[in-house]
């Protein structure tokens, strides 16, 4: 079955949609947790489901290196391999080839690079990358693109887009469309004319969805937002739109307001491992001394295993000690925060009140709120009946 | 409420019992997962419950250093602090003081040492350690002992026992007995006469339970087993018996047959982090190449999140890559294996068939079974109905 996308409600340019995939529905706007090697770091598939994730992102580049596409195929595909039963999206590896690969050679036909693990040679072509993803049985495949890093000169960005457009045509032609869908990727760096041209040229190819790439690669926030404003509303209305690698809650609200439907980012999981935990009152640096004896849950409105059972003081203690459980509980919390946040945005669109949601995003991003910003938060309850959890 | 212990069935010297604590019942023989800092490494309290743990062990030594007993008390005690709602046992710190502390000075009254974290001085006395544990509200407190390491000369072992016996008397006198219970600890190294004397002298003090300490400190297996055989059956019949720091499933079966009721060990969690996973067919070194494309679950009889959803191939992949999720899934598996194993022993005692259980223990301990030992294990099922899990 191919992808199907329906728009259930709108609020301004924001869309409340539903993406039907071979492995289930994704209510949009949606956040895709990042499981580079097939699992979010420290999280079981079951816990990811319990947190409310409906779609998982994995990285083709890393999987192609280890265990290899052949192995994944022999093991029954990426769903059977990872134990994740919902929709799966794999990126095309373009970003990793450009950002990680020191030894790559680019030609008109594709890119050859060396494994960062053992130096063995690998080759990605537009057709090969489509085939890799089809063989793994993913629900959403991404075309191979050249991800221009930032900064890049206008002429180089334009030449890069020409190559990516050629690869887009070849990927589209190679896609057999038996199951799931193939997304095209808009590039063009921070140049408006180039981005607009890329949107128009890519849209002609009738992909199953469209991604905005080449952002969150170091450019200023104003540039990133401008790119979203130029591109998202201009992409085909009836197809899902995916902003790659973004980001903070505020960036997500902004992009949702421009009509973006899908997001992925390592922020919730990576920040959790570094002790930065998002809450409705602000982002807590849990290792700060002020949390040493704070008996309250991270966020009293959160239903994650950490908030249902433990306190800031305990997370502070585990995080200071470098305990694995700090990373696990923190990641479960941050993912739940992001997934709840997206559910809030979906509801806001349905109620036509997206702007109110933006204020929550601003608050959640501010680090370590004033001491009294959450002074009305009660200590974690010791009443078992109030705390039944996953 | 004080501890209560009842023996429900016996098989030879083995006992099937029930230990009632202020935070719930523990069916014995029982294995206590080790949560040094208040949590098993990589495991949430909820997952620990789901694995079937009924009692958790934490380390007084580590908690005294960080966050400190005062902080735990101010935060409402160890249960409120950690989010673990079932029975809690803390060790007395004796073993850690002796095995970790480079800078310790011993006197008749107690021991002074320096924190391995910041060098700050701490002092443990028999009365202080009892008070620490009472203030944290644990269900089972352990007396301060001098843990003789191995090897030790007979005269030194005897002198050490004299000191520990004096501390036992002082701890017993200091224990107020308002909630939970205090366990005494038998020492005496590998010397039969000394062990037997220690059992007799300690039993006179009428502790709520008795531990066998000073084993699993490097001595040969035959010595360890002999110590258990000399001491366990001679301890007061009507009190729970706890073999500290042991061990492999085979050691546990042996000790259960000698009438031991409680166990703790870091083996299941530590081995999991190193990629050694216990199964009914043998212990798998999951990083071995033979598991690279093995589509089967670790152990088809196991209900842990790893076995219900993922394959040996996926765990191999994550473990080779050093992913946190490998440690998490492996620990959940090994703990479940141990807890299921104890449930099997309890049933075996009830059925009067403990000796049969020993053969399983022998198998589970053998590393990397012959290639065909588990050839009848089917690949991990892809039928969702068969795999509903925690």
PDB file of C-alpha atoms in Angstrom, chain A residues 37-47 49 62-63 66-68 70-71 74-75 80-85 273 292-295 304-306 308-311 313-314 317-318 320-321 323-325 327-329 332 380-384 387-390, chain B residues 37-47 49 62-63 66-68 70-71 74-75 80-85 273 292-295 304-306 308-311 313-314 317-318 320-321 323-325 327-329 332 380-384 387-390:
ATOM      1  CA  UNK A  37      21.016   2.435  14.662  1.00  0.00           C
ATOM      2  CA  UNK A  38      17.410   1.266  14.948  1.00  0.00           C
ATOM      3  CA  UNK A  39      16.742   2.216  18.580  1.00  0.00           C
ATOM      4  CA  UNK A  40      16.615   5.499  20.454  1.00  0.00           C
ATOM      5  CA  UNK A  41      19.644   5.464  22.727  1.00  0.00           C
ATOM      6  CA  UNK A  42      18.637   3.872  26.037  1.00  0.00           C
ATOM      7  CA  UNK A  43      14.998   3.233  25.092  1.00  0.00           C
ATOM      8  CA  UNK A  44      13.284  -0.098  24.404  1.00  0.00           C
ATOM      9  CA  UNK A  45      10.740  -0.278  21.565  1.00  0.00           C
ATOM     10  CA  UNK A  46       8.039  -0.840  24.165  1.00  0.00           C
ATOM     11  CA  UNK A  47       8.981   2.285  26.133  1.00  0.00           C
ATOM     12  CA  UNK A  49       5.464   3.181  22.204  1.00  0.00           C
ATOM     13  CA  UNK A  62      24.753   3.987   9.793  1.00  0.00           C
ATOM     14  CA  UNK A  63      22.739   0.886   8.957  1.00  0.00           C
ATOM     15  CA  UNK A  66      26.606  -1.803  10.241  1.00  0.00           C
ATOM     16  CA  UNK A  67      25.071  -4.368  10.022  1.00  0.00           C
ATOM     17  CA  UNK A  68      24.714  -3.681   6.275  1.00  0.00           C
ATOM     18  CA  UNK A  70      22.041  -7.228   3.030  1.00  0.00           C
ATOM     19  CA  UNK A  71      21.974  -8.325   6.672  1.00  0.00           C
ATOM     20  CA  UNK A  74      18.066 -11.253   5.358  1.00  0.00           C
ATOM     21  CA  UNK A  75      16.793 -10.604   8.870  1.00  0.00           C
ATOM     22  CA  UNK A  80      11.716  -7.302  12.142  1.00  0.00           C
ATOM     23  CA  UNK A  81      15.323  -6.345  12.885  1.00  0.00           C
ATOM     24  CA  UNK A  82      14.608  -3.521  15.300  1.00  0.00           C
ATOM     25  CA  UNK A  83      11.357  -4.711  16.856  1.00  0.00           C
ATOM     26  CA  UNK A  84       9.742  -1.355  16.098  1.00  0.00           C
ATOM     27  CA  UNK A  85       6.285  -2.126  14.717  1.00  0.00           C
ATOM     28  CA  UNK A 273      22.038  12.430  28.178  1.00  0.00           C
ATOM     29  CA  UNK A 292      20.016  18.589  44.854  1.00  0.00           C
ATOM     30  CA  UNK A 293      17.143  18.396  47.326  1.00  0.00           C
ATOM     31  CA  UNK A 294      14.213  19.313  45.120  1.00  0.00           C
ATOM     32  CA  UNK A 295      11.548  16.701  45.926  1.00  0.00           C
ATOM     33  CA  UNK A 304       6.666   9.693  31.850  1.00  0.00           C
ATOM     34  CA  UNK A 305       8.217   7.048  34.131  1.00  0.00           C
ATOM     35  CA  UNK A 306      10.546   9.633  35.698  1.00  0.00           C
ATOM     36  CA  UNK A 308       5.394   9.484  37.773  1.00  0.00           C
ATOM     37  CA  UNK A 309       7.832   8.049  40.234  1.00  0.00           C
ATOM     38  CA  UNK A 310      10.985  10.025  40.962  1.00  0.00           C
ATOM     39  CA  UNK A 311      12.046  13.531  41.889  1.00  0.00           C
ATOM     40  CA  UNK A 313      16.616  15.325  43.494  1.00  0.00           C
ATOM     41  CA  UNK A 314      16.930  11.676  42.437  1.00  0.00           C
ATOM     42  CA  UNK A 317      21.802  12.403  42.093  1.00  0.00           C
ATOM     43  CA  UNK A 318      21.913   9.843  39.263  1.00  0.00           C
ATOM     44  CA  UNK A 320      25.836  13.723  38.855  1.00  0.00           C
ATOM     45  CA  UNK A 321      27.001  10.152  39.404  1.00  0.00           C
ATOM     46  CA  UNK A 323      24.515   6.615  36.088  1.00  0.00           C
ATOM     47  CA  UNK A 324      22.948   4.997  33.009  1.00  0.00           C
ATOM     48  CA  UNK A 325      19.547   5.323  34.639  1.00  0.00           C
ATOM     49  CA  UNK A 327      20.171   8.927  30.696  1.00  0.00           C
ATOM     50  CA  UNK A 328      17.308   6.435  30.455  1.00  0.00           C
ATOM     51  CA  UNK A 329      14.873   8.347  32.671  1.00  0.00           C
ATOM     52  CA  UNK A 332      12.032   8.923  28.402  1.00  0.00           C
ATOM     53  CA  UNK A 380       6.307  13.878  43.770  1.00  0.00           C
ATOM     54  CA  UNK A 381       3.313  12.115  45.248  1.00  0.00           C
ATOM     55  CA  UNK A 382       3.823   9.085  47.398  1.00  0.00           C
ATOM     56  CA  UNK A 383       0.267   7.912  46.883  1.00  0.00           C
ATOM     57  CA  UNK A 384       0.520   4.813  44.709  1.00  0.00           C
ATOM     58  CA  UNK A 387       1.049   7.297  40.209  1.00  0.00           C
ATOM     59  CA  UNK A 388       0.159   4.189  38.320  1.00  0.00           C
ATOM     60  CA  UNK A 389       2.251   4.323  35.275  1.00  0.00           C
ATOM     61  CA  UNK A 390       3.419   2.479  32.208  1.00  0.00           C
TER      62      UNK A 390
ATOM     63  CA  UNK B  37      22.878   4.424  44.078  1.00  0.00           C
ATOM     64  CA  UNK B  38      19.165   3.674  44.388  1.00  0.00           C
ATOM     65  CA  UNK B  39      18.505   2.371  40.874  1.00  0.00           C
ATOM     66  CA  UNK B  40      19.727  -0.635  38.925  1.00  0.00           C
ATOM     67  CA  UNK B  41      21.968   0.779  36.207  1.00  0.00           C
ATOM     68  CA  UNK B  42      19.819   1.551  33.147  1.00  0.00           C
ATOM     69  CA  UNK B  43      16.526   0.368  34.660  1.00  0.00           C
ATOM     70  CA  UNK B  44      13.528   2.453  35.732  1.00  0.00           C
ATOM     71  CA  UNK B  45      11.673   1.476  38.917  1.00  0.00           C
ATOM     72  CA  UNK B  46       8.681   0.535  36.783  1.00  0.00           C
ATOM     73  CA  UNK B  47      10.731  -1.799  34.570  1.00  0.00           C
ATOM     74  CA  UNK B  49       8.739  -4.132  38.948  1.00  0.00           C
ATOM     75  CA  UNK B  62      27.601   5.093  48.249  1.00  0.00           C
ATOM     76  CA  UNK B  63      24.475   6.846  49.510  1.00  0.00           C
ATOM     77  CA  UNK B  66      26.283  11.044  47.773  1.00  0.00           C
ATOM     78  CA  UNK B  67      23.737  12.520  48.309  1.00  0.00           C
ATOM     79  CA  UNK B  68      24.336  11.918  52.040  1.00  0.00           C
ATOM     80  CA  UNK B  70      20.803  13.807  55.776  1.00  0.00           C
ATOM     81  CA  UNK B  71      19.655  14.597  52.247  1.00  0.00           C
ATOM     82  CA  UNK B  74      15.063  15.303  54.250  1.00  0.00           C
ATOM     83  CA  UNK B  75      13.745  13.954  50.935  1.00  0.00           C
ATOM     84  CA  UNK B  80      10.512   8.466  48.348  1.00  0.00           C
ATOM     85  CA  UNK B  81      13.954   9.369  47.029  1.00  0.00           C
ATOM     86  CA  UNK B  82      14.361   6.456  44.630  1.00  0.00           C
ATOM     87  CA  UNK B  83      10.746   5.837  43.637  1.00  0.00           C
ATOM     88  CA  UNK B  84      11.113   2.158  44.521  1.00  0.00           C
ATOM     89  CA  UNK B  85       7.973   1.196  46.424  1.00  0.00           C
ATOM     90  CA  UNK B 273      26.597  -4.345  30.176  1.00  0.00           C
ATOM     91  CA  UNK B 292      25.365 -11.352  13.765  1.00  0.00           C
ATOM     92  CA  UNK B 293      22.430 -12.673  11.763  1.00  0.00           C
ATOM     93  CA  UNK B 294      20.696 -14.819  14.357  1.00  0.00           C
ATOM     94  CA  UNK B 295      17.004 -13.890  14.065  1.00  0.00           C
ATOM     95  CA  UNK B 304      11.507  -9.605  28.974  1.00  0.00           C
ATOM     96  CA  UNK B 305      11.200  -6.628  26.599  1.00  0.00           C
ATOM     97  CA  UNK B 306      14.229  -7.803  24.592  1.00  0.00           C
ATOM     98  CA  UNK B 308       9.426 -10.295  23.316  1.00  0.00           C
ATOM     99  CA  UNK B 309      10.444  -7.938  20.577  1.00  0.00           C
ATOM    100  CA  UNK B 310      14.005  -8.151  19.308  1.00  0.00           C
ATOM    101  CA  UNK B 311      16.500 -10.723  18.091  1.00  0.00           C
ATOM    102  CA  UNK B 313      21.056 -10.093  15.743  1.00  0.00           C
ATOM    103  CA  UNK B 314      19.694  -6.733  16.888  1.00  0.00           C
ATOM    104  CA  UNK B 317      24.303  -4.969  16.472  1.00  0.00           C
ATOM    105  CA  UNK B 318      23.558  -2.579  19.345  1.00  0.00           C
ATOM    106  CA  UNK B 320      28.907  -4.014  19.016  1.00  0.00           C
ATOM    107  CA  UNK B 321      28.068  -0.359  18.436  1.00  0.00           C
ATOM    108  CA  UNK B 323      24.696   1.640  22.217  1.00  0.00           C
ATOM    109  CA  UNK B 324      23.028   2.396  25.557  1.00  0.00           C
ATOM    110  CA  UNK B 325      20.023   0.386  24.443  1.00  0.00           C
ATOM    111  CA  UNK B 327      22.895  -2.291  28.109  1.00  0.00           C
ATOM    112  CA  UNK B 328      19.263  -1.516  28.884  1.00  0.00           C
ATOM    113  CA  UNK B 329      17.762  -4.465  26.993  1.00  0.00           C
ATOM    114  CA  UNK B 332      16.248  -6.179  31.617  1.00  0.00           C
ATOM    115  CA  UNK B 380      11.483 -13.910  17.142  1.00  0.00           C
ATOM    116  CA  UNK B 381       7.801 -13.930  16.240  1.00  0.00           C
ATOM    117  CA  UNK B 382       6.394 -11.120  14.162  1.00  0.00           C
ATOM    118  CA  UNK B 383       2.868 -11.833  15.301  1.00  0.00           C
ATOM    119  CA  UNK B 384       1.883  -8.924  17.554  1.00  0.00           C
ATOM    120  CA  UNK B 387       4.340 -10.628  21.784  1.00  0.00           C
ATOM    121  CA  UNK B 388       2.314  -8.322  23.919  1.00  0.00           C
ATOM    122  CA  UNK B 389       4.634  -7.183  26.559  1.00  0.00           C
ATOM    123  CA  UNK B 390       5.129  -4.806  29.415  1.00  0.00           C
TER     124      UNK B 390
END
